[in-house]
Coordinates of C-alpha atoms in Angstrom, one line a residue:
M1 CA -60.2 -2.2 120.1
S2 CA -57.2 -0.1 121.2
Q3 CA -57.7 3.7 121.1
G4 CA -55.2 6.5 121.7
D5 CA -56.0 9.2 124.2
K6 CA -58.3 12.0 123.0
G7 CA -56.2 14.4 120.9
S8 CA -53.3 11.8 120.7
S9 CA -51.7 11.1 117.3
K10 CA -51.4 7.4 118.2
P11 CA -53.2 5.5 115.4
T12 CA -56.1 3.2 116.1
M13 CA -55.2 -0.5 116.0
S14 CA -57.1 -2.5 113.5
A15 CA -59.0 -5.6 114.5
Y16 CA -56.4 -7.8 112.7
D17 CA -53.4 -6.0 114.3
E18 CA -55.0 -6.5 117.7
A19 CA -55.3 -10.2 117.1
M20 CA -51.6 -10.3 116.0
E21 CA -50.7 -8.5 119.2
A22 CA -52.5 -11.1 121.2
L23 CA -50.9 -14.0 119.2
S24 CA -47.5 -12.4 119.6
S25 CA -47.8 -12.6 123.4
L26 CA -47.7 -16.4 123.2
I27 CA -44.3 -16.5 121.6
T28 CA -41.7 -17.6 124.1
K29 CA -38.3 -16.0 124.0
R30 CA -36.5 -19.2 125.1
S31 CA -34.8 -21.8 123.0
R32 CA -37.0 -24.5 121.5
A33 CA -34.9 -27.2 123.3
D34 CA -35.8 -25.7 126.7
K35 CA -38.5 -27.9 128.4
S36 CA -39.0 -25.6 131.4
N37 CA -42.2 -23.9 130.1
K38 CA -45.3 -25.6 131.5
G39 CA -47.3 -24.6 128.4
D40 CA -45.2 -27.0 126.4
R41 CA -46.4 -30.1 128.3
F42 CA -48.0 -32.3 125.7
D43 CA -50.8 -33.5 128.0
L44 CA -52.0 -29.9 128.3
L45 CA -53.2 -30.0 124.7
F46 CA -56.0 -32.3 125.7
D47 CA -57.1 -29.8 128.3
Y48 CA -57.2 -27.1 125.6
I49 CA -59.2 -29.3 123.3
K50 CA -61.7 -30.0 126.1
I51 CA -62.0 -26.3 126.9
L52 CA -62.9 -25.6 123.3
E53 CA -65.2 -28.6 123.0
L54 CA -63.2 -30.0 120.1
E55 CA -62.9 -33.6 121.2
E56 CA -65.8 -35.0 119.1
P57 CA -65.2 -32.7 116.1
I58 CA -61.6 -33.9 115.8
K59 CA -62.7 -37.6 116.1
Q60 CA -65.1 -37.0 113.2
M61 CA -62.5 -35.4 110.9
K62 CA -61.0 -37.4 108.1
I63 CA -57.4 -36.5 108.6
I64 CA -54.2 -37.0 106.6
H65 CA -51.2 -36.5 108.9
V66 CA -47.7 -35.9 107.5
A67 CA -44.3 -35.7 109.2
G68 CA -40.7 -35.6 107.9
T69 CA -37.5 -33.6 107.7
K70 CA -37.7 -32.5 104.1
G71 CA -40.6 -32.4 101.8
K72 CA -43.5 -32.6 104.2
G73 CA -44.9 -29.2 103.3
S74 CA -44.6 -30.0 99.6
T75 CA -46.3 -33.4 100.1
C76 CA -49.1 -31.8 102.0
T77 CA -49.5 -29.2 99.2
F78 CA -49.7 -31.9 96.5
T79 CA -52.1 -33.9 98.6
E80 CA -54.5 -31.0 99.2
S81 CA -54.4 -30.0 95.5
I82 CA -55.2 -33.5 94.4
L83 CA -58.2 -34.0 96.7
R84 CA -59.5 -30.5 96.0
N85 CA -59.4 -31.4 92.3
C86 CA -61.3 -34.6 93.1
G87 CA -64.1 -32.4 94.3
F88 CA -63.6 -32.4 98.1
N89 CA -63.7 -29.4 100.5
T90 CA -60.1 -29.3 101.8
G91 CA -58.4 -27.8 104.9
L92 CA -54.7 -27.6 104.9
F93 CA -52.6 -26.6 108.0
T94 CA -48.9 -25.9 107.3
S95 CA -46.0 -24.0 108.9
P96 CA -44.3 -21.6 109.0
H97 CA -46.1 -18.7 107.3
L98 CA -44.0 -16.4 105.2
I99 CA -45.9 -13.1 105.2
D100 CA -49.2 -13.5 106.9
V101 CA -50.2 -16.0 109.6
R102 CA -53.4 -16.8 107.6
E103 CA -51.2 -18.7 105.1
R104 CA -51.1 -21.5 107.6
F105 CA -54.9 -22.2 107.3
R106 CA -56.0 -22.9 103.7
L107 CA -59.6 -23.7 102.8
N108 CA -60.0 -25.2 99.3
G109 CA -56.6 -24.0 98.4
I110 CA -57.0 -20.3 99.5
D111 CA -55.7 -18.7 102.7
I112 CA -58.6 -18.2 105.2
C113 CA -60.1 -14.7 104.8
E114 CA -59.5 -12.1 107.5
E115 CA -63.1 -12.1 108.6
K116 CA -63.3 -15.8 109.3
F117 CA -59.9 -15.9 110.8
L118 CA -60.8 -13.2 113.3
A119 CA -64.1 -14.9 114.2
Y120 CA -62.4 -18.2 114.9
F121 CA -59.3 -16.6 116.6
W122 CA -61.3 -14.6 119.2
W123 CA -63.7 -17.5 119.8
C124 CA -60.7 -19.7 120.8
W125 CA -58.8 -16.9 122.5
D126 CA -61.6 -15.7 124.8
R127 CA -62.5 -19.2 126.0
L128 CA -58.9 -20.1 126.7
K129 CA -58.3 -16.9 128.5
E130 CA -61.4 -17.5 130.6
K131 CA -60.6 -21.1 131.5
C132 CA -56.8 -21.2 131.7
N133 CA -55.0 -20.8 135.0
E134 CA -51.7 -21.5 136.8
D135 CA -52.1 -25.3 136.3
V136 CA -53.3 -25.0 132.7
P137 CA -51.6 -21.9 131.3
M138 CA -52.3 -20.4 127.9
P139 CA -50.9 -22.5 125.1
T140 CA -47.7 -21.4 123.5
Y141 CA -47.7 -19.9 120.0
F142 CA -47.6 -23.0 117.7
R143 CA -49.9 -25.0 119.9
F144 CA -52.5 -22.2 119.8
L145 CA -52.3 -22.1 116.0
A146 CA -52.7 -25.9 115.8
I147 CA -55.8 -25.8 118.0
L148 CA -57.1 -22.9 116.0
A149 CA -56.7 -25.0 112.8
F150 CA -58.9 -27.8 114.3
K151 CA -61.5 -25.2 115.2
I152 CA -61.4 -23.7 111.7
F153 CA -61.6 -27.0 109.9
A154 CA -64.5 -28.2 112.2
G155 CA -66.4 -25.0 111.8
E156 CA -66.0 -25.0 108.0
Q157 CA -66.9 -28.7 107.9
V158 CA -64.1 -29.7 105.5
D159 CA -64.2 -33.2 103.9
V160 CA -60.5 -33.7 104.5
A161 CA -58.0 -32.1 106.8
I162 CA -54.3 -32.3 105.8
L163 CA -52.0 -31.6 108.8
E164 CA -48.3 -30.9 108.4
V165 CA -46.4 -31.7 111.6
G166 CA -44.6 -28.6 113.0
L167 CA -41.7 -30.3 114.7
G168 CA -40.9 -34.0 115.2
G169 CA -44.1 -35.9 115.5
K170 CA -44.6 -37.7 118.9
F171 CA -45.1 -34.5 120.9
D172 CA -46.1 -32.1 118.1
A173 CA -49.4 -30.2 118.7
T174 CA -51.0 -31.8 115.6
N175 CA -50.5 -35.3 117.2
V176 CA -53.6 -35.0 119.4
V177 CA -55.3 -36.7 116.5
E178 CA -56.1 -40.2 117.7
K179 CA -57.3 -41.9 114.5
P180 CA -56.2 -40.3 111.2
V181 CA -57.3 -41.9 108.0
V182 CA -53.6 -42.3 106.8
C183 CA -50.2 -41.1 107.8
G184 CA -47.1 -40.1 105.8
I185 CA -43.4 -39.7 106.6
A186 CA -41.5 -37.6 104.0
S187 CA -37.7 -37.8 103.6
L188 CA -35.7 -37.9 106.9
G189 CA -32.4 -36.1 107.6
Y190 CA -30.5 -34.2 110.2
D191 CA -32.5 -31.2 111.5
H192 CA -33.7 -30.0 114.9
M193 CA -31.2 -32.4 116.5
E194 CA -31.2 -30.3 119.8
I195 CA -34.8 -31.7 120.3
L196 CA -35.1 -34.8 118.2
G197 CA -31.8 -36.6 118.7
N198 CA -28.4 -36.8 117.1
T199 CA -28.9 -40.0 115.0
L200 CA -31.2 -40.7 112.1
G201 CA -32.7 -43.5 114.2
Q202 CA -33.6 -41.2 117.0
I203 CA -35.1 -38.7 114.6
A204 CA -37.1 -41.4 112.8
G205 CA -38.4 -42.5 116.2
E206 CA -39.8 -39.1 116.9
K207 CA -41.3 -38.8 113.4
A208 CA -42.9 -42.3 113.8
G209 CA -44.7 -40.9 116.8
I210 CA -47.6 -40.0 114.5
F211 CA -48.2 -43.7 113.7
K212 CA -51.5 -44.9 115.2
H213 CA -52.6 -48.5 115.8
G214 CA -53.8 -50.1 112.6
V215 CA -53.7 -46.9 110.6
P216 CA -51.9 -47.3 107.3
A217 CA -48.8 -45.3 106.7
F218 CA -46.5 -44.5 103.8
T219 CA -43.0 -43.3 103.6
V220 CA -40.4 -42.7 100.9
S221 CA -37.1 -44.4 100.4
Q222 CA -35.1 -43.6 103.6
P223 CA -31.5 -44.3 104.8
D224 CA -31.3 -47.8 106.3
E225 CA -31.0 -46.6 109.9
A226 CA -34.1 -44.5 109.7
M227 CA -36.1 -47.1 107.7
H228 CA -35.3 -49.8 110.3
V229 CA -36.8 -47.6 113.1
L230 CA -39.9 -46.8 111.1
E231 CA -40.5 -50.4 110.3
E232 CA -39.9 -51.3 114.0
R233 CA -42.4 -48.7 115.2
A234 CA -44.9 -49.8 112.6
A235 CA -44.7 -53.4 113.6
E236 CA -45.3 -52.5 117.3
L237 CA -48.5 -50.7 116.4
D238 CA -49.7 -53.1 113.7
V239 CA -49.3 -50.3 111.1
P240 CA -49.3 -51.3 107.5
L241 CA -46.3 -49.4 106.3
Q242 CA -45.4 -49.1 102.6
V243 CA -42.8 -47.3 100.6
A244 CA -44.3 -45.0 98.0
A245 CA -42.4 -45.0 94.8
P246 CA -41.4 -41.6 93.2
L247 CA -43.9 -40.4 90.6
D248 CA -42.9 -41.4 87.0
P249 CA -42.8 -38.1 85.1
N250 CA -44.2 -39.8 82.0
L251 CA -47.5 -40.2 83.8
L252 CA -48.1 -36.5 83.7
G253 CA -48.4 -36.5 79.9
G254 CA -45.7 -33.9 79.2
V255 CA -46.9 -31.4 81.9
H256 CA -44.6 -30.3 84.7
L257 CA -45.3 -30.6 88.4
G258 CA -46.5 -27.4 90.0
L259 CA -43.5 -27.4 92.4
E260 CA -40.1 -27.1 90.9
G261 CA -37.2 -29.5 91.4
E262 CA -36.5 -33.2 90.7
H263 CA -37.0 -34.1 94.4
Q264 CA -40.6 -33.1 94.1
Y265 CA -41.3 -36.4 92.2
I266 CA -40.5 -38.1 95.5
N267 CA -43.0 -35.9 97.4
A268 CA -45.6 -36.3 94.6
G269 CA -45.3 -40.1 94.8
L270 CA -46.0 -40.0 98.5
A271 CA -48.9 -37.6 98.0
I272 CA -50.5 -39.9 95.4
A273 CA -50.3 -42.9 97.9
L274 CA -51.8 -40.8 100.7
C275 CA -54.7 -39.6 98.5
S276 CA -55.4 -43.0 97.0
T277 CA -55.5 -44.6 100.4
W278 CA -57.7 -41.8 101.8
L279 CA -60.1 -42.2 98.9
Q280 CA -60.3 -45.9 99.4
R281 CA -60.7 -45.8 103.2
T282 CA -63.4 -43.1 103.1
G283 CA -65.5 -45.1 100.5
H284 CA -64.5 -43.2 97.4
V285 CA -63.2 -46.3 95.5
E286 CA -64.1 -44.9 92.1
I287 CA -60.7 -43.1 92.1
N288 CA -57.8 -45.3 93.0
Y289 CA -54.4 -45.0 91.6
L290 CA -52.7 -47.7 93.7
K291 CA -54.3 -50.5 91.7
D292 CA -53.2 -49.0 88.4
T293 CA -49.6 -47.8 88.1
T294 CA -49.7 -47.3 84.4
S295 CA -51.9 -44.1 84.4
L296 CA -53.0 -41.3 86.7
P297 CA -56.6 -40.1 87.1
E298 CA -57.2 -36.7 85.4
Q299 CA -57.9 -35.1 88.8
F300 CA -54.6 -36.3 90.2
I301 CA -52.7 -34.9 87.2
K302 CA -54.4 -31.5 87.5
G303 CA -53.8 -31.4 91.3
L304 CA -50.1 -32.2 90.9
T305 CA -49.5 -29.8 88.1
T306 CA -51.4 -26.8 89.6
A307 CA -50.1 -27.2 93.2
A308 CA -48.4 -24.0 94.5
L309 CA -46.2 -23.3 97.6
Q310 CA -44.6 -20.0 98.4
G311 CA -40.9 -19.8 99.3
R312 CA -39.9 -23.1 97.7
A313 CA -38.0 -22.8 94.4
Q314 CA -39.8 -19.5 93.7
V315 CA -38.5 -16.7 91.4
V316 CA -39.6 -13.1 92.1
P317 CA -38.2 -10.0 90.4
D318 CA -37.7 -7.1 92.7
C319 CA -40.8 -4.8 92.6
L320 CA -38.9 -1.5 92.5
I321 CA -36.1 -2.4 90.1
E322 CA -38.4 -4.3 87.8
S323 CA -40.2 -1.0 86.8
E324 CA -36.8 0.6 86.1
R325 CA -34.9 -2.2 84.5
S326 CA -36.7 -5.5 83.9
G327 CA -34.9 -8.6 85.1
D328 CA -31.9 -6.8 86.6
L329 CA -32.6 -7.7 90.2
V330 CA -34.3 -11.1 90.7
F331 CA -34.7 -13.0 93.9
Y332 CA -34.6 -16.8 94.0
F333 CA -36.3 -18.1 97.1
D334 CA -35.9 -21.5 98.7
G335 CA -36.4 -22.2 102.4
A336 CA -33.7 -24.9 102.5
H337 CA -32.3 -25.3 106.0
S338 CA -30.7 -28.8 106.2
P339 CA -27.5 -30.1 104.6
E340 CA -29.5 -32.4 102.1
S341 CA -31.9 -29.6 101.1
M342 CA -28.9 -27.3 100.4
D343 CA -27.8 -29.7 97.7
V344 CA -31.3 -29.6 96.2
C345 CA -31.5 -25.9 96.5
A346 CA -28.1 -25.4 94.8
K347 CA -29.1 -27.6 91.9
W348 CA -32.4 -25.8 91.4
F349 CA -30.8 -22.3 91.6
S350 CA -28.0 -23.3 89.2
I351 CA -30.5 -24.5 86.6
A352 CA -33.0 -21.7 87.2
I353 CA -30.5 -18.8 86.7
K354 CA -29.3 -20.2 83.4
E355 CA -32.9 -20.7 82.2
D356 CA -33.8 -17.2 83.4
Y357 CA -30.9 -15.7 81.5
R358 CA -31.8 -17.4 78.3
Q359 CA -35.4 -16.3 78.6
H360 CA -34.5 -12.7 79.5
D361 CA -31.8 -12.6 76.7
S362 CA -34.4 -13.8 74.2
T363 CA -37.0 -11.2 75.4
Q364 CA -34.5 -8.4 75.2
R365 CA -33.5 -9.3 71.7
Q366 CA -37.1 -9.3 70.6
N367 CA -37.8 -6.0 72.3
K368 CA -34.7 -4.3 70.8
V369 CA -35.4 -5.6 67.3
T370 CA -39.1 -4.5 67.5
A371 CA -38.3 -1.1 68.9
S372 CA -35.5 0.0 66.6
H373 CA -34.2 -0.3 63.0
L374 CA -30.8 -1.5 64.1
P375 CA -29.6 -4.7 62.5
V376 CA -30.3 -7.9 64.5
E377 CA -26.6 -8.5 65.1
T378 CA -26.2 -5.2 66.9
S379 CA -29.2 -5.8 69.1
N380 CA -27.9 -9.3 70.0
H381 CA -24.5 -7.8 70.9
E382 CA -26.1 -5.1 73.1
S383 CA -28.2 -7.6 74.9
A384 CA -25.3 -10.0 75.5
Q385 CA -23.4 -7.3 77.3
K386 CA -25.5 -7.8 80.5
N387 CA -23.3 -9.7 83.0
S388 CA -25.1 -11.9 85.6
T389 CA -23.8 -11.8 89.1
Q390 CA -24.8 -14.3 91.7
I391 CA -25.3 -13.0 95.3
L392 CA -26.2 -15.1 98.4
L393 CA -28.6 -13.6 101.0
F394 CA -28.4 -16.0 104.0
N395 CA -29.3 -16.6 107.6
C396 CA -30.0 -19.7 109.5
M397 CA -31.1 -20.4 113.1
S398 CA -28.3 -20.7 115.6
V399 CA -29.5 -24.3 116.5
R400 CA -28.3 -25.3 113.0
D401 CA -24.7 -25.9 112.0
P402 CA -23.5 -23.5 109.3
Q403 CA -20.3 -25.5 109.0
L404 CA -22.5 -28.2 107.4
L405 CA -24.9 -25.9 105.5
L406 CA -22.7 -23.4 103.8
P407 CA -20.0 -25.8 102.4
R408 CA -22.8 -28.0 101.0
L409 CA -24.3 -25.0 99.2
V410 CA -21.0 -23.6 97.9
N411 CA -19.8 -27.0 96.7
A412 CA -23.1 -28.0 95.0
C413 CA -23.3 -24.7 93.2
A414 CA -19.7 -24.9 92.1
S415 CA -20.3 -28.4 90.7
H416 CA -22.8 -26.7 88.4
G417 CA -20.4 -23.9 87.5
V418 CA -22.0 -21.3 89.7
H419 CA -19.9 -19.1 92.1
F420 CA -21.3 -16.4 94.3
K421 CA -19.6 -13.0 93.9
K422 CA -20.7 -11.9 97.4
A423 CA -22.7 -13.2 100.4
L424 CA -24.9 -11.0 102.5
F425 CA -25.7 -12.0 106.1
V426 CA -28.7 -10.5 108.0
P427 CA -30.6 -11.2 111.1
N428 CA -34.2 -12.4 110.8
T429 CA -36.4 -9.5 111.7
S430 CA -40.0 -10.6 112.3
V431 CA -40.7 -14.0 113.6
Y432 CA -39.7 -14.6 117.1
Y433 CA -41.2 -11.8 119.1
K434 CA -44.0 -10.3 116.9
V435 CA -46.4 -11.6 114.3
G436 CA -48.0 -9.5 111.6
T437 CA -47.8 -8.5 108.0
S438 CA -46.0 -5.3 108.9
A439 CA -43.8 -6.7 111.7
L440 CA -40.5 -5.5 110.2
P441 CA -38.9 -3.2 112.7
P442 CA -36.9 -0.1 111.7
A443 CA -33.2 -0.5 111.0
D444 CA -31.4 -1.0 114.3
T445 CA -27.6 -0.7 114.4
Q446 CA -27.6 -2.0 118.0
V447 CA -28.9 -5.4 117.1
D448 CA -26.7 -8.4 118.2
L449 CA -24.9 -9.5 115.0
S450 CA -22.6 -12.1 116.7
W451 CA -24.3 -15.0 114.9
Q452 CA -24.1 -13.2 111.5
L453 CA -20.4 -12.4 112.1
T454 CA -19.9 -16.1 112.7
L455 CA -21.6 -17.0 109.4
Q456 CA -19.4 -14.4 107.7
R457 CA -16.2 -15.9 109.0
I458 CA -17.2 -19.3 107.8
W459 CA -18.1 -17.9 104.4
E460 CA -14.8 -16.0 104.1
N461 CA -12.8 -19.2 104.9
L462 CA -14.9 -21.0 102.2
A463 CA -14.5 -18.3 99.6
Q464 CA -10.8 -17.9 100.1
G465 CA -10.3 -21.7 100.1
E466 CA -12.3 -21.9 96.9
K467 CA -9.8 -19.4 95.4
G468 CA -7.0 -21.7 96.2
R469 CA -5.4 -19.7 99.1
D470 CA -3.6 -21.3 101.9
M471 CA -6.0 -20.6 104.8
K472 CA -3.4 -21.4 107.5
N473 CA -1.5 -18.3 106.6
T474 CA -4.4 -16.0 105.7
D475 CA -5.9 -13.4 107.9
I476 CA -9.5 -12.5 107.3
S477 CA -9.8 -8.7 107.2
C478 CA -13.1 -7.0 107.7
E479 CA -14.0 -3.4 108.4
E480 CA -17.1 -1.4 109.3
G481 CA -18.7 0.7 106.6
S482 CA -17.6 4.3 106.7
D483 CA -20.5 5.9 104.9
D484 CA -23.5 7.0 107.0
K485 CA -25.7 4.8 104.8
E486 CA -23.4 1.8 105.6
K487 CA -23.1 2.4 109.3
G488 CA -23.0 -0.8 111.2
V489 CA -22.3 -2.9 108.1
Q490 CA -19.3 -5.3 108.4
I491 CA -17.6 -5.5 105.1
C492 CA -15.1 -8.3 104.1
E493 CA -13.7 -9.2 100.7
N494 CA -16.4 -11.7 99.8
S495 CA -19.2 -10.8 102.2
S496 CA -21.0 -8.2 104.2
V497 CA -23.1 -8.3 107.4
F498 CA -26.0 -5.9 107.6
P499 CA -27.7 -4.9 110.9
S500 CA -31.0 -5.1 109.2
L501 CA -32.7 -6.7 106.2
P502 CA -34.0 -3.4 104.7
M503 CA -30.4 -2.2 104.6
A504 CA -29.3 -5.2 102.7
I505 CA -32.1 -4.8 100.2
H506 CA -31.3 -1.1 99.8
W507 CA -27.7 -2.0 99.1
L508 CA -28.7 -4.5 96.4
R509 CA -31.0 -2.0 94.7
E510 CA -28.4 0.8 94.8
S511 CA -25.7 -1.7 93.4
V512 CA -27.9 -2.6 90.5
R513 CA -28.7 1.1 89.7
K514 CA -24.9 1.9 89.7
N515 CA -24.1 -1.0 87.5
H516 CA -25.8 -0.5 84.2
S517 CA -24.3 -3.5 82.5
G518 CA -25.1 -6.0 85.2
R519 CA -27.9 -8.2 86.5
F520 CA -28.1 -9.5 90.1
Q521 CA -29.5 -13.0 90.8
V522 CA -30.0 -13.3 94.5
L523 CA -30.4 -16.6 96.2
V524 CA -32.3 -16.3 99.5
T525 CA -32.0 -19.4 101.6
G526 CA -31.1 -20.9 105.0
S527 CA -34.4 -20.1 106.7
L528 CA -38.1 -19.9 105.7
H529 CA -38.4 -17.0 108.1
L530 CA -35.8 -15.1 106.2
V531 CA -37.6 -15.9 102.9
G532 CA -40.8 -14.5 104.3
D533 CA -39.0 -11.3 105.5
V534 CA -37.5 -10.7 102.1
M535 CA -40.7 -11.3 100.3
R536 CA -42.4 -8.6 102.4
L537 CA -39.9 -6.1 101.0
V538 CA -39.5 -7.2 97.3
K539 CA -42.9 -8.6 96.3
K540 CA -45.6 -6.5 94.6

């Protein structure tokens, strides 16, 4: 464990922080599309597995493997929750994490504890460090985490391991699995094109790389181009491929899914098919939904309605403002980062803010009537004076196209009568070069904001166009904040770029404190990494 020199004020590094330092050293600072790093050769994964003696344990695991562009994380979450409620010991590997890397490894629905994580982490790390060399270099970040997941699930002797593909499918680290019990392909769309290809057919081909000879697979309704490729790959490998129908909400008996949004019924339908097939193929035929589409087993209903996933359609009041003025600064988190998911995110946000206002308005009326002798009409009037303002807090990775993402978000929100008063653009602050629960660096006005300024220009064009201005003859005027507290902030009419996320959060809190008659509803989207960074700062 790291120690400072005798008499030094340097704090001692905790065992967990030391592990995070080691893990951070595996993060490459190159673009994901760059194939030059030897540690990214797919065949090396089998060397790592051999070094860690995981070949036989992986063969023995009863695995459910899920790929897709949108909804694979939700599908895996539903699947885990269903099988856990059926009485099985579950292991769930997902990505990315939002606050703590241990979120990626869930045992029976709970993040792995720090003690177990450290034991498995150093067991893998020490053996790889000892055996790796120039020909077999240390694995890169995600591949180490995937191998660690196999070690954890083997050591904990889970009954079922549910694996979410990190990227693509064919060459993903999770695809070392040679014989899963069943595979799933969630909704496909345009994302990671710099790696997976520019057409839906090419993307589908990469996702179908998880298909294994004779292993049944399920997908959801897909665009024709994608479905054709999935069917073609399935036929080549003698894979029984079926389309899972969306879940009929009536089968839940009036209870809502644990994950918000109409699109979740598609993911729930896929999860049901995966669970039923897994139960059947592992000899647990007493629970089988596929043979009876008129009702759901009680365990399935409980699993679907209690499933929980951070950062997807999640509402969190700000921890500081909440204690001062309840409900006046609320964050709406959704990690949408593809054009299609922007539509879904916009619809959820538009509905959620209206429901939130109605609930908050009702609560305020009750509180005011209870706490005073004023007539009900006066209390209603005072409560109604609160004006809700919608703010966008956004960033996306530079490999994505904001010209596709931002217009989809703006137009979809506008179709529901929601218009953002202001957009805030910030750099992600924690994920690429350092891992840890306290990995937010101090504010740095020297950070490269060129990407955020590009996002801002796109937004200003959209905002002014929405206001009906002739963009051909309109100059976009921005200036740097003059106040010391606003140093480095690029302020335009409809948006601001902040050099750091903490500065943006501070601005939001101060704006709420200055505006006693307003409530801020902040949509955080464009990147799950951004969602995690914001959660660190605003969640209790």
